[in-house]
Coordinates of C-alpha atoms in Angstrom, one line a residue:
X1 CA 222.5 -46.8 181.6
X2 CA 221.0 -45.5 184.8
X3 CA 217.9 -46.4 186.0
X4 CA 217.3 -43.5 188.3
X5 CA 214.5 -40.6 187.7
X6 CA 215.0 -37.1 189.0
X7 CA 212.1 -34.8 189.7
X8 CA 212.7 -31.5 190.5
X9 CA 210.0 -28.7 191.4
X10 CA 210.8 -25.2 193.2
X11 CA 210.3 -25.4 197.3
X12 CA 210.5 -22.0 198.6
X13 CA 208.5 -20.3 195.3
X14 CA 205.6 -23.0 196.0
X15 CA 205.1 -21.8 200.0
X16 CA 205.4 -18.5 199.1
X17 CA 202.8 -18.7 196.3
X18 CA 200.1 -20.7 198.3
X19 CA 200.2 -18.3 201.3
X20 CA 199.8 -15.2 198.9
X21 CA 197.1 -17.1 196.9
X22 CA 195.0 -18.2 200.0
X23 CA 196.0 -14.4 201.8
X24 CA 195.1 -12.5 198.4
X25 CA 191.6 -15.0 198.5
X26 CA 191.1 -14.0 202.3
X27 CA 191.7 -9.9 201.6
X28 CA 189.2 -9.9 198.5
X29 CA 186.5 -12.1 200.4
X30 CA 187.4 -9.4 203.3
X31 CA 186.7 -6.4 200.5
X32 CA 183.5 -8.1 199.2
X33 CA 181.7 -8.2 202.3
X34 CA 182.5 -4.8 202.9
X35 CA 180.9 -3.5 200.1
X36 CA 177.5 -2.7 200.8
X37 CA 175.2 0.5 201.0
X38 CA 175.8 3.7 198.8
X39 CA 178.9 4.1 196.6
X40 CA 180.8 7.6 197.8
X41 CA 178.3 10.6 197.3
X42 CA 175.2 8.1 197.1
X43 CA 174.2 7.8 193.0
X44 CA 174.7 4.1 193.3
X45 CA 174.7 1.2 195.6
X46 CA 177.0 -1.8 196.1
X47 CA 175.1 -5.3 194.5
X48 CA 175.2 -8.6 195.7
X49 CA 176.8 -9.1 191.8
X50 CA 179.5 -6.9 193.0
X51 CA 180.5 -8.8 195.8
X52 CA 180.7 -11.8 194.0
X53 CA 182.7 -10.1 191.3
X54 CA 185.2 -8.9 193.8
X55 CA 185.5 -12.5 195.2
X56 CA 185.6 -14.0 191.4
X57 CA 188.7 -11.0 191.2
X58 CA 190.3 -12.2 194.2
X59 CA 190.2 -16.7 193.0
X60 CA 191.7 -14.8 189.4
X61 CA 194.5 -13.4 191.4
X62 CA 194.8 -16.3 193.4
X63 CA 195.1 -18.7 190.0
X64 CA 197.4 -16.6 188.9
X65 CA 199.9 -16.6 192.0
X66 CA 199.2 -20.7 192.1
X67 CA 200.9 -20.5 187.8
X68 CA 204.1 -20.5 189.5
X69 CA 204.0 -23.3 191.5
X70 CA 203.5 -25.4 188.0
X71 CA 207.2 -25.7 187.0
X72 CA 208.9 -29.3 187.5
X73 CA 211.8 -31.2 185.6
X74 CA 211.6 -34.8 185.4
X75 CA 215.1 -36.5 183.8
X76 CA 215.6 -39.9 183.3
X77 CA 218.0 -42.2 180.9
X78 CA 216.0 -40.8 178.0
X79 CA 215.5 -37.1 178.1
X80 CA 214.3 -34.5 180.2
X81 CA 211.0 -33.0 180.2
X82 CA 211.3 -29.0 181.7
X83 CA 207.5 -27.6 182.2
X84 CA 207.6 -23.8 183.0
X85 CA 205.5 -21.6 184.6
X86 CA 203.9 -21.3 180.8
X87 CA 205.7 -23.8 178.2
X88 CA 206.6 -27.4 178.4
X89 CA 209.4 -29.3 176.3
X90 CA 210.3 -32.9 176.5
X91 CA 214.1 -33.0 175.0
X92 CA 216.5 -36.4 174.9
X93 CA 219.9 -36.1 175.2
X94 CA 220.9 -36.1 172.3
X95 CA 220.2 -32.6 171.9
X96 CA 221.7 -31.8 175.2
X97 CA 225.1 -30.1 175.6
X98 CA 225.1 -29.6 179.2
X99 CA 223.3 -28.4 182.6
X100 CA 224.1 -24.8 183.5
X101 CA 223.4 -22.9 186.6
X102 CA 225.6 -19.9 186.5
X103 CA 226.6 -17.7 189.5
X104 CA 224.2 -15.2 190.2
X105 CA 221.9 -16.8 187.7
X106 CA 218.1 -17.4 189.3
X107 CA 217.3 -20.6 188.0
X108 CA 219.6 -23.5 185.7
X109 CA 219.2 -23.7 182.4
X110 CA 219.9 -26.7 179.7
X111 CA 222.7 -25.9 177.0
X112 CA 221.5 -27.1 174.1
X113 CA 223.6 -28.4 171.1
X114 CA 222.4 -25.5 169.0
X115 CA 223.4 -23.1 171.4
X116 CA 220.1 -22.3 172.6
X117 CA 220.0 -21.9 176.1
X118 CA 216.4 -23.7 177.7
X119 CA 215.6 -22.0 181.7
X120 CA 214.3 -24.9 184.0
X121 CA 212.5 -22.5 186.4
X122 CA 211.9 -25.3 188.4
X123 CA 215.8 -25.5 189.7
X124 CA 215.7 -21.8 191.6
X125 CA 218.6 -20.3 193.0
X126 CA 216.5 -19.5 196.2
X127 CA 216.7 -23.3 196.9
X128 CA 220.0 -23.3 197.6
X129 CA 221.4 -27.0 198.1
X130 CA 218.7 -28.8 196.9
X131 CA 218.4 -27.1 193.5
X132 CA 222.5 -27.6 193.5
X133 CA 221.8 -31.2 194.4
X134 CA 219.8 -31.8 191.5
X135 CA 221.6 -29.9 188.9
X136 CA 224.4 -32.7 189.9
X137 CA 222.0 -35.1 189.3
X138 CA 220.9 -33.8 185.8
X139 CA 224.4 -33.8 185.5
X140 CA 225.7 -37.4 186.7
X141 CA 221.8 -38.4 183.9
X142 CA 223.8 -36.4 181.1
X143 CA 226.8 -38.2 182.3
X144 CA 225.7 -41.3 182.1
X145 CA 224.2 -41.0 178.2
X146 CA 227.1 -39.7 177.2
X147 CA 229.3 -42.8 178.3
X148 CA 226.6 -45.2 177.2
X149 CA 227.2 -43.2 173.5
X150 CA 231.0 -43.6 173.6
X151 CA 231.0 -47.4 174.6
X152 CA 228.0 -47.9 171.9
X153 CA 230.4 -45.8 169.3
X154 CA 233.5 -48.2 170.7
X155 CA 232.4 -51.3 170.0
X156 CA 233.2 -53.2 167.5
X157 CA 230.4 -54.2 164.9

């Protein structure tokens, strides 16, 4: 069996998330400074707590936008472990009918045995030739198991 590990994680996604995490950070920081003297007809005045509040709004948003740069797939001869932008699984082969990555799909998914379909977020259709790339790599790892399974199934005992 094949000794090779594939890692995947999404490129495109991951830029696009760190310059609207670091730009959202920027605007609220922006916003919080800003916010001094009387509120709109004068009952009430702008805190130094409600600057920081605005800032502590602005990291939220910003950890929120940097949750999608978590998903990755890591294969090997094993298995393949799929962490999403919320759930992880760790499946072997075994379990594995096939890799799918349909047309017009966003992202590939794994076919599962009990017809389940699993997404892999991390292989994104907004990649283009690299998430293609590795889907035929998931494929030759899923490949491989299954020959090693019908020589093992072959041989005489």
């Amino acid at each position: 069996m094949s000794d090779s590990v594939v890692t995947v994680r999404p490129r495109r996604v991951r830029v696009v998330c760190w310059v609207s995490a670091v730009t959202l950070l920027v605007v609220f920081s922006l916003v919080a400074t800003s916010l001094t003297g009387a509120t709109g007809n004068g009952y009430g005045t702008f805190q130094r707590g409600d600057q920081f509040a605005m800032i502590g709004l602005g990291v939220f948003g910003a950890l929120g936008f940097l949750l999608f740069t978590r998903p990755r797939v890591v294969a090997d001869a094993k298995g393949v472990r799929v962490r999403n932008v919320i759930s992880s699984y760790e499946l072997p082969w075994e379990v594995i009918r096939g890799v799918r990555f349909d047309r017009g799909a966003p992202w590939a998914s794994l076919e599962l045995h009990d017809d389940d379909l699993l997404p892999m977020v991390a292989l994104q259709a907004a990649d283009k030739e690299s998430a293609v790339e590795a889907v035929r790599a998931l494929r030759r790892l899923h490949q491989a198991h299954l020959a090693a399974l019908s020589a093992g199934q072959s041989a005489p005992r």
